[in-house]
mmCIF file of C-alpha atoms in Angstrom:
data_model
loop_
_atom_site.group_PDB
_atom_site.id
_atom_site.type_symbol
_atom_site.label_atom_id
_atom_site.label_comp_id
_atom_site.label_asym_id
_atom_site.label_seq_id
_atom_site.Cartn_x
_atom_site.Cartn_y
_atom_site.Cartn_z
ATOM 1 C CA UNK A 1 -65.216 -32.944 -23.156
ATOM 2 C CA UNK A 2 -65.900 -32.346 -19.587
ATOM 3 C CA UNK A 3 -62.887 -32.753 -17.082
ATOM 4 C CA UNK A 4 -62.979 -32.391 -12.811
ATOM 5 C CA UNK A 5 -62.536 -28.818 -11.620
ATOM 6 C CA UNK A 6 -59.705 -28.136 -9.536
ATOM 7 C CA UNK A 7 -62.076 -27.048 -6.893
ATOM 8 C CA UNK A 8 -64.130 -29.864 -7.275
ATOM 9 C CA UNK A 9 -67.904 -29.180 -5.447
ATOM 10 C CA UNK A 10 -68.018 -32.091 -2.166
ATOM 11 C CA UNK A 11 -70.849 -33.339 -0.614
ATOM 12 C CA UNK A 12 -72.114 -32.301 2.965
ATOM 13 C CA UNK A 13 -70.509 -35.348 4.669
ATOM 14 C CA UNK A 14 -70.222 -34.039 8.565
ATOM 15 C CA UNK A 15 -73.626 -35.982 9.619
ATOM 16 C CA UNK A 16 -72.365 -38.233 12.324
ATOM 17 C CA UNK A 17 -73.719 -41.944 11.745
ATOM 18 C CA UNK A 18 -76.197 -41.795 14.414
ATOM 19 C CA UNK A 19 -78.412 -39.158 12.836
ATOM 20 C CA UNK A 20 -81.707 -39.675 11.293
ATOM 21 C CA UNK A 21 -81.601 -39.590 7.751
ATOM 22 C CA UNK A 22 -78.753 -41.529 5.451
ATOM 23 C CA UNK A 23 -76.838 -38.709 4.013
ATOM 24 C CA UNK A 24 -78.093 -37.831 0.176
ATOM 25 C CA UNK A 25 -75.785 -36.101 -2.406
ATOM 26 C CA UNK A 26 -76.705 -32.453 -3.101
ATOM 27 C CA UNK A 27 -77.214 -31.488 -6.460
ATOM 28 C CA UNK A 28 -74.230 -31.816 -8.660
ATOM 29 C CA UNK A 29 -73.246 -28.117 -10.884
ATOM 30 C CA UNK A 30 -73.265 -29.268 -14.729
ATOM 31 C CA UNK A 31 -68.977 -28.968 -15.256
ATOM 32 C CA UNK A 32 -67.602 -26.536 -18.126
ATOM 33 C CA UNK A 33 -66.596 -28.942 -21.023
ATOM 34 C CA UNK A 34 -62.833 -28.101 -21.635
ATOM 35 C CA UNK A 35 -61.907 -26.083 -24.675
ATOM 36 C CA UNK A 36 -61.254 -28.010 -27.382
ATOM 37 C CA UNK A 37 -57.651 -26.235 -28.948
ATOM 38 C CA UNK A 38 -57.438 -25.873 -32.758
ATOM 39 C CA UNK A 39 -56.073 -29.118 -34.192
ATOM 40 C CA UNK A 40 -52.178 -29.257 -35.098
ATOM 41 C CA UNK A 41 -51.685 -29.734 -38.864
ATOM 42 C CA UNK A 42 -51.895 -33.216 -39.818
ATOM 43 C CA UNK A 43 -48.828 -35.059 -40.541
ATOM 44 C CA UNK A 44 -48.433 -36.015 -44.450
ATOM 45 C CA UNK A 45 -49.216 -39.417 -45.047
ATOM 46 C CA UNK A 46 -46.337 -40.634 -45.893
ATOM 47 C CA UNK A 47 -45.716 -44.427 -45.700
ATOM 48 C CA UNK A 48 -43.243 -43.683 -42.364
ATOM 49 C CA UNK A 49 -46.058 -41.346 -40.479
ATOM 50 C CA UNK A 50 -48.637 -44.038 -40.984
ATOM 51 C CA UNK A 51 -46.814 -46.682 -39.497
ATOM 52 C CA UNK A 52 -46.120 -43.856 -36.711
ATOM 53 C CA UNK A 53 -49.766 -43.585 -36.441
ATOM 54 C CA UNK A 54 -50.594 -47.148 -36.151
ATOM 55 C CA UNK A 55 -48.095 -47.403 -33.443
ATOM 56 C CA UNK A 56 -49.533 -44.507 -31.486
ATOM 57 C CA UNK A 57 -53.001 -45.762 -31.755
ATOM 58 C CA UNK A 58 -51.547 -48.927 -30.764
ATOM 59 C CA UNK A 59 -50.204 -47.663 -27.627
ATOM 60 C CA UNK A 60 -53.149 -45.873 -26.510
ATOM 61 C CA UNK A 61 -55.514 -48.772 -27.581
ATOM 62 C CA UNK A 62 -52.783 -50.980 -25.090
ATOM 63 C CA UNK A 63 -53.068 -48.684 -22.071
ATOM 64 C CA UNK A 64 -57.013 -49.102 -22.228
ATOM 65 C CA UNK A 65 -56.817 -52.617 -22.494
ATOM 66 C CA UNK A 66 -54.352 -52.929 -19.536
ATOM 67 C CA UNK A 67 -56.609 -49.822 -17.599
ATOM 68 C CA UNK A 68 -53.938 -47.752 -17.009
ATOM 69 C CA UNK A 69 -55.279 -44.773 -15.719
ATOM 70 C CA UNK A 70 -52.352 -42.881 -15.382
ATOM 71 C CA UNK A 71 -51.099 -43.037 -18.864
ATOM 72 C CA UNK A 72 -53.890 -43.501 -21.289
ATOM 73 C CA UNK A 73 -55.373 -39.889 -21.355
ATOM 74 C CA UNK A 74 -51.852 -38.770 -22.549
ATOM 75 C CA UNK A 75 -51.028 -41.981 -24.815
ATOM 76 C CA UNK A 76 -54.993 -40.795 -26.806
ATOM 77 C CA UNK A 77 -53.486 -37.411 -27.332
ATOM 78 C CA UNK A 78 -50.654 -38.982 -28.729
ATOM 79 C CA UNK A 79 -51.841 -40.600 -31.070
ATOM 80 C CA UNK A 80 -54.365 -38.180 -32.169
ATOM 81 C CA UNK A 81 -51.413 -35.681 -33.236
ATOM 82 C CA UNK A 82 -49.628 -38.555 -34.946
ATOM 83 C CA UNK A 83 -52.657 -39.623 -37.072
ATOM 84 C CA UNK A 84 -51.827 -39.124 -41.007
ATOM 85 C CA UNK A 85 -55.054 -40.435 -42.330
ATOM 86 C CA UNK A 86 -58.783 -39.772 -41.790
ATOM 87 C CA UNK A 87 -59.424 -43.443 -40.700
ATOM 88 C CA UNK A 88 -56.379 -42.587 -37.952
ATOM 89 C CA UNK A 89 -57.957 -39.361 -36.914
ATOM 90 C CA UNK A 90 -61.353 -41.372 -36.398
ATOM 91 C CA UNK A 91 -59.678 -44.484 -34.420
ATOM 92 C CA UNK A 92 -57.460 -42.002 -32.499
ATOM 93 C CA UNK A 93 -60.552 -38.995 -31.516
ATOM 94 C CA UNK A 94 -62.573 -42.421 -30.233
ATOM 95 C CA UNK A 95 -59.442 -43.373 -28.076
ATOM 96 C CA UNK A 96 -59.121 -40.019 -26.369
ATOM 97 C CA UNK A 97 -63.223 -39.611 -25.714
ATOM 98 C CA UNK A 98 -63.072 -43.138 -23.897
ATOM 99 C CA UNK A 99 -60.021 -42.180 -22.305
ATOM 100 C CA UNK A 100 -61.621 -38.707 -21.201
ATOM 101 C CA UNK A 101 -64.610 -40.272 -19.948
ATOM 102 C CA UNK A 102 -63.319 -42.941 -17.810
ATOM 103 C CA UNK A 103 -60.776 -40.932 -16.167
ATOM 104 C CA UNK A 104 -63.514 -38.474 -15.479
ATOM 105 C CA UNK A 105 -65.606 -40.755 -14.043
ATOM 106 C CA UNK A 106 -62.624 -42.585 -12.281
ATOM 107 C CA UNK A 107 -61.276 -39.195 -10.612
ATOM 108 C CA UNK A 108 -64.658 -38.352 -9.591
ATOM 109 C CA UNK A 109 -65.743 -41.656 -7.540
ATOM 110 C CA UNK A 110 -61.757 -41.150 -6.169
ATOM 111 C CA UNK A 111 -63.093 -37.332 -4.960
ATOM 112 C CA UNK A 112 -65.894 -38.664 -3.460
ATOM 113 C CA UNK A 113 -63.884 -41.359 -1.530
ATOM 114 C CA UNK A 114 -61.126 -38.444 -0.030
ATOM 115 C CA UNK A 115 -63.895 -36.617 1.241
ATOM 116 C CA UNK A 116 -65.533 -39.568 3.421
ATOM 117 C CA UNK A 117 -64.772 -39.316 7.150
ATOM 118 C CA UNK A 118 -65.391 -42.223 9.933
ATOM 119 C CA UNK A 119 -68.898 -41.706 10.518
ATOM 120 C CA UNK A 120 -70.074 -40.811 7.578
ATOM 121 C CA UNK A 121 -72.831 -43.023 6.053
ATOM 122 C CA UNK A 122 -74.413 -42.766 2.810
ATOM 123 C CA UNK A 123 -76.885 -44.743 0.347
ATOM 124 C CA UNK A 124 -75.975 -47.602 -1.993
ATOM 125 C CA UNK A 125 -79.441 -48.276 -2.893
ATOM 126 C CA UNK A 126 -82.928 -47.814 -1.309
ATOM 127 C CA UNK A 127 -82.409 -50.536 1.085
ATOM 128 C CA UNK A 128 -78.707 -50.523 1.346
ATOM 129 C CA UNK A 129 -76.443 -48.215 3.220
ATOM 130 C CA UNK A 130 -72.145 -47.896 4.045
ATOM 131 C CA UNK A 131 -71.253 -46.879 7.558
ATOM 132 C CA UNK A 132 -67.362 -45.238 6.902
ATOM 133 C CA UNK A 133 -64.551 -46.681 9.118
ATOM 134 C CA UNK A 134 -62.076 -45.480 7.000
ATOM 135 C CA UNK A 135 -61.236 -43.605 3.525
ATOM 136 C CA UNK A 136 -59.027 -42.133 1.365
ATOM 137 C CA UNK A 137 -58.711 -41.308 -2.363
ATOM 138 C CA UNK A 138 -57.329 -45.000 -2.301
ATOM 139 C CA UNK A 139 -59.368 -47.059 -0.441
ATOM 140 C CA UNK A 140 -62.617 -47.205 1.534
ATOM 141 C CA UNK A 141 -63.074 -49.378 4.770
ATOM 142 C CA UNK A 142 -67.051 -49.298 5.022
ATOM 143 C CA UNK A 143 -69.408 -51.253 7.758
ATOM 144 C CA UNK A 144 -72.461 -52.786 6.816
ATOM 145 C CA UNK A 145 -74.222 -54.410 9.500
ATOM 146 C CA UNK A 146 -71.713 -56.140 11.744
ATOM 147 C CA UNK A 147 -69.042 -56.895 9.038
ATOM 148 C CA UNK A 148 -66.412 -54.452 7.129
ATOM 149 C CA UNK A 149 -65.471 -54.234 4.169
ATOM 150 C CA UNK A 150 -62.255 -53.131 2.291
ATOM 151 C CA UNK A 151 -62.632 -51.873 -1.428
ATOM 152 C CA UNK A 152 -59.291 -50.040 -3.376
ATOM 153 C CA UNK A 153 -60.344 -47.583 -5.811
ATOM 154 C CA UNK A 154 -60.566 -49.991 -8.869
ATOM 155 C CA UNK A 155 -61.972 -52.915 -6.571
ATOM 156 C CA UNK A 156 -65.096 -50.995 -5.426
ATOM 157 C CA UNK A 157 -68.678 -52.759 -6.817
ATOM 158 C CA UNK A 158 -70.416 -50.783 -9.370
ATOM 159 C CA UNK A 159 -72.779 -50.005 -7.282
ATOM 160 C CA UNK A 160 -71.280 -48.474 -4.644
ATOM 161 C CA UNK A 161 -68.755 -46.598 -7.551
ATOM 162 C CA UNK A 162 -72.263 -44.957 -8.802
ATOM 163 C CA UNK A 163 -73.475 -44.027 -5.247
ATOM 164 C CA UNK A 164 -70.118 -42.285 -4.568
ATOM 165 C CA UNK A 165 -70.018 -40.594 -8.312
ATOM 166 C CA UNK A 166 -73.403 -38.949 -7.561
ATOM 167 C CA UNK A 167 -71.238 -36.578 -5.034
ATOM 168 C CA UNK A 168 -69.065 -35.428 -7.339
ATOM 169 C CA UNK A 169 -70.319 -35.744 -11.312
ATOM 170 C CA UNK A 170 -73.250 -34.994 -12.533
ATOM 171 C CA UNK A 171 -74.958 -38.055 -13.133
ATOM 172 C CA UNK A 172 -78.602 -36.910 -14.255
ATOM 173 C CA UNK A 173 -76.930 -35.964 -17.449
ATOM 174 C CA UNK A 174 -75.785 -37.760 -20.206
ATOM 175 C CA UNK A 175 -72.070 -36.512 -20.116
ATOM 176 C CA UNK A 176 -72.285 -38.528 -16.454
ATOM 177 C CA UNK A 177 -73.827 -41.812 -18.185
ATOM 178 C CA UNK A 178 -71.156 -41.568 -20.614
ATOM 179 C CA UNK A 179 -68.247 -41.421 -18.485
ATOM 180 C CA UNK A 180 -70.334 -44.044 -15.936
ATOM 181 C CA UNK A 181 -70.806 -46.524 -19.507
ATOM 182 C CA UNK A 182 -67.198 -46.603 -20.433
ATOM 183 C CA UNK A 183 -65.735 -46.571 -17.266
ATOM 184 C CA UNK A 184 -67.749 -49.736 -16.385
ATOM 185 C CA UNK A 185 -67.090 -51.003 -19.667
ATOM 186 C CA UNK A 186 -63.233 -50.573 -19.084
ATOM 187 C CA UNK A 187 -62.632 -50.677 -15.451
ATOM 188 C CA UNK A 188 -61.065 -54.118 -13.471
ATOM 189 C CA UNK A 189 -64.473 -55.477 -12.470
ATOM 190 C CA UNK A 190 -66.648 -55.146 -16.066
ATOM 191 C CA UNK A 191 -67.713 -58.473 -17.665
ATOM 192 C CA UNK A 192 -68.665 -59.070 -20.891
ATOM 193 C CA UNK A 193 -72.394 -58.689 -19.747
ATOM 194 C CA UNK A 194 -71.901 -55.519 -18.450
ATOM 195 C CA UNK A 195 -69.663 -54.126 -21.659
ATOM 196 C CA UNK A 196 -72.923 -55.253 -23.845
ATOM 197 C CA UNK A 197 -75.019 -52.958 -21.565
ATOM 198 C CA UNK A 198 -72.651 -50.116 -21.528
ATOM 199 C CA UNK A 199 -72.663 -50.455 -25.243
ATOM 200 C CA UNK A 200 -76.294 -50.007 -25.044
ATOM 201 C CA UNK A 201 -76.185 -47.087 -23.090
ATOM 202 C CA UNK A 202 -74.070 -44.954 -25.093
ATOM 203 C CA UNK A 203 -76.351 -46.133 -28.157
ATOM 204 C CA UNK A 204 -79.443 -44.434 -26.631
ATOM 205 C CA UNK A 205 -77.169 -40.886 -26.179
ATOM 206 C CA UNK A 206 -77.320 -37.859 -27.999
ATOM 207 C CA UNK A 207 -76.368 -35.232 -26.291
ATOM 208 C CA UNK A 208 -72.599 -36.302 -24.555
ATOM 209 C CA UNK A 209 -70.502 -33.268 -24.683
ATOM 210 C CA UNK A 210 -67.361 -33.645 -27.136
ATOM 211 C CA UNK A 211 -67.655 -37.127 -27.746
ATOM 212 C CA UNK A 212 -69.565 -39.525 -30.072
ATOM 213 C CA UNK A 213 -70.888 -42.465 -27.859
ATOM 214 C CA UNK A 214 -72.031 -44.562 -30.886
ATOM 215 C CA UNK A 215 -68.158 -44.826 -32.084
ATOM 216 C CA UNK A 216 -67.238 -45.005 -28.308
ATOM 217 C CA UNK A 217 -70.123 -48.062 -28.606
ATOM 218 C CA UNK A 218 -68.112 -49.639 -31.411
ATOM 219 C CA UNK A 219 -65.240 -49.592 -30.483
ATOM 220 C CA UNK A 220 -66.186 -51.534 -27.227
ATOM 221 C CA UNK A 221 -68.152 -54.060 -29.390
ATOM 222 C CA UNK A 222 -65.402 -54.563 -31.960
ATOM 223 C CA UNK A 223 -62.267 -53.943 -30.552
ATOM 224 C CA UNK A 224 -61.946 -53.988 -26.812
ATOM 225 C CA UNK A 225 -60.393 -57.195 -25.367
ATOM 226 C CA UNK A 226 -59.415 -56.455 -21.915
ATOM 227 C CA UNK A 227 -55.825 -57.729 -20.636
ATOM 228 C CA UNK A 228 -54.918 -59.715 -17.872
ATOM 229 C CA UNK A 229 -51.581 -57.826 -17.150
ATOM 230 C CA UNK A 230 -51.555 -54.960 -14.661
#
């Protein structure tokens, strides 16, 4: 499973906003997937470390749910050393892969967004571009036309969360429509609509590095109900 390089590679972002061409993404380096270490011995399954399990799973399953990005990567490894049966090892490996792969893709639009400076301006679409007034790995202030607009991290559209990952993640591949599925599957501003075409998504992949996107797909079809706490 693929996470951000500490020296993560940034775009070319010192084109003021009066030059020619809208500033494009260079091409994104394919990251090293991080070395899986040999699984722990699993506990016995005794009646008292499945019901540890379940809680565990529960936990992490919770901190999805409630998109708490700080807390759910560690909360999936949790539970995957407290699993005691094979059906626990299966619920707990799916927990950590969608956990990997929407803080990956989370970190990576949040990269993108340090590295903007006033000025900068860069595609949304085709036809749509963001004049910078302000950013930070927090928040972007952005001009379109005569109006601004203020997005925090976990507020900003898809679309301009995909423009922004292309900087940072490499997006061509399908590790990068993995982590884009899930995260939009998970992240404050998904719908039901758009978790059915996530779904999708990771149906049609084969190739995601340490992760299985049809059980990621299940899971998300069976078993995610987002809360309303935050």
């Amino acid at each position: 499973m693929p996470s951000p390089p500490d020296a993560a590679p940034t775009p070319d972002m010192g084109m003021p906003s009066d030059a020619g061409d809208n500033m494009q993404p260079p091409p994104a380096p394919e990251p090293s997937p991080t070395t899986t270490p040999s699984p722990a011995a699993r506990p016995e399954a005794t009646e008292e470390n499945i019901a540890a399990g379940d809680t565990a799973i529960a936990a992490a399953e919770a901190s999805i749910r409630q998109r708490d990005w700080s807390k759910m990567k560690s909360l999936a490894e949790t539970a995957e050393k407290a699993a005691a049966t094979d059906e626990q090892v299966a619920r707990a490996e799916t927990l950590y892969q969608i956990a990997d792969l929407g803080t990956y893709y989370r970190s990576g639009v949040s990269r993108a967004m340090a590295d903007l400076t006033a000025g900068n301006e860069f595609n949304v679409t085709d036809a749509i571009s963001l004049l910078v007034v302000e950013a930070s790995a927090e928040q972007l202030i952005a001009r379109r036309g005569a109006r601004n607009y203020t997005y925090t991290l976990d507020d900003l559209p898809f679309v301009v969360s995909k423009a922004l990952a292309k900087f940072q993640l490499p997006m061509e591949s399908e590790t990068g429509q993995a982590a884009q599925a899930v995260y939009e599957s998970i992240a404050t501003k998904s719908t039901p609509e758009i978790r059915a075409d996530s779904a999708g998504i990771l149906r049609s992949l084969q190739n995601v590095e340490g992760a299985e996107p049809q059980r990621i797909a299940d899971w998300i079809e069976t078993r995610y109900t987002p809360s309303t706490s935050q």
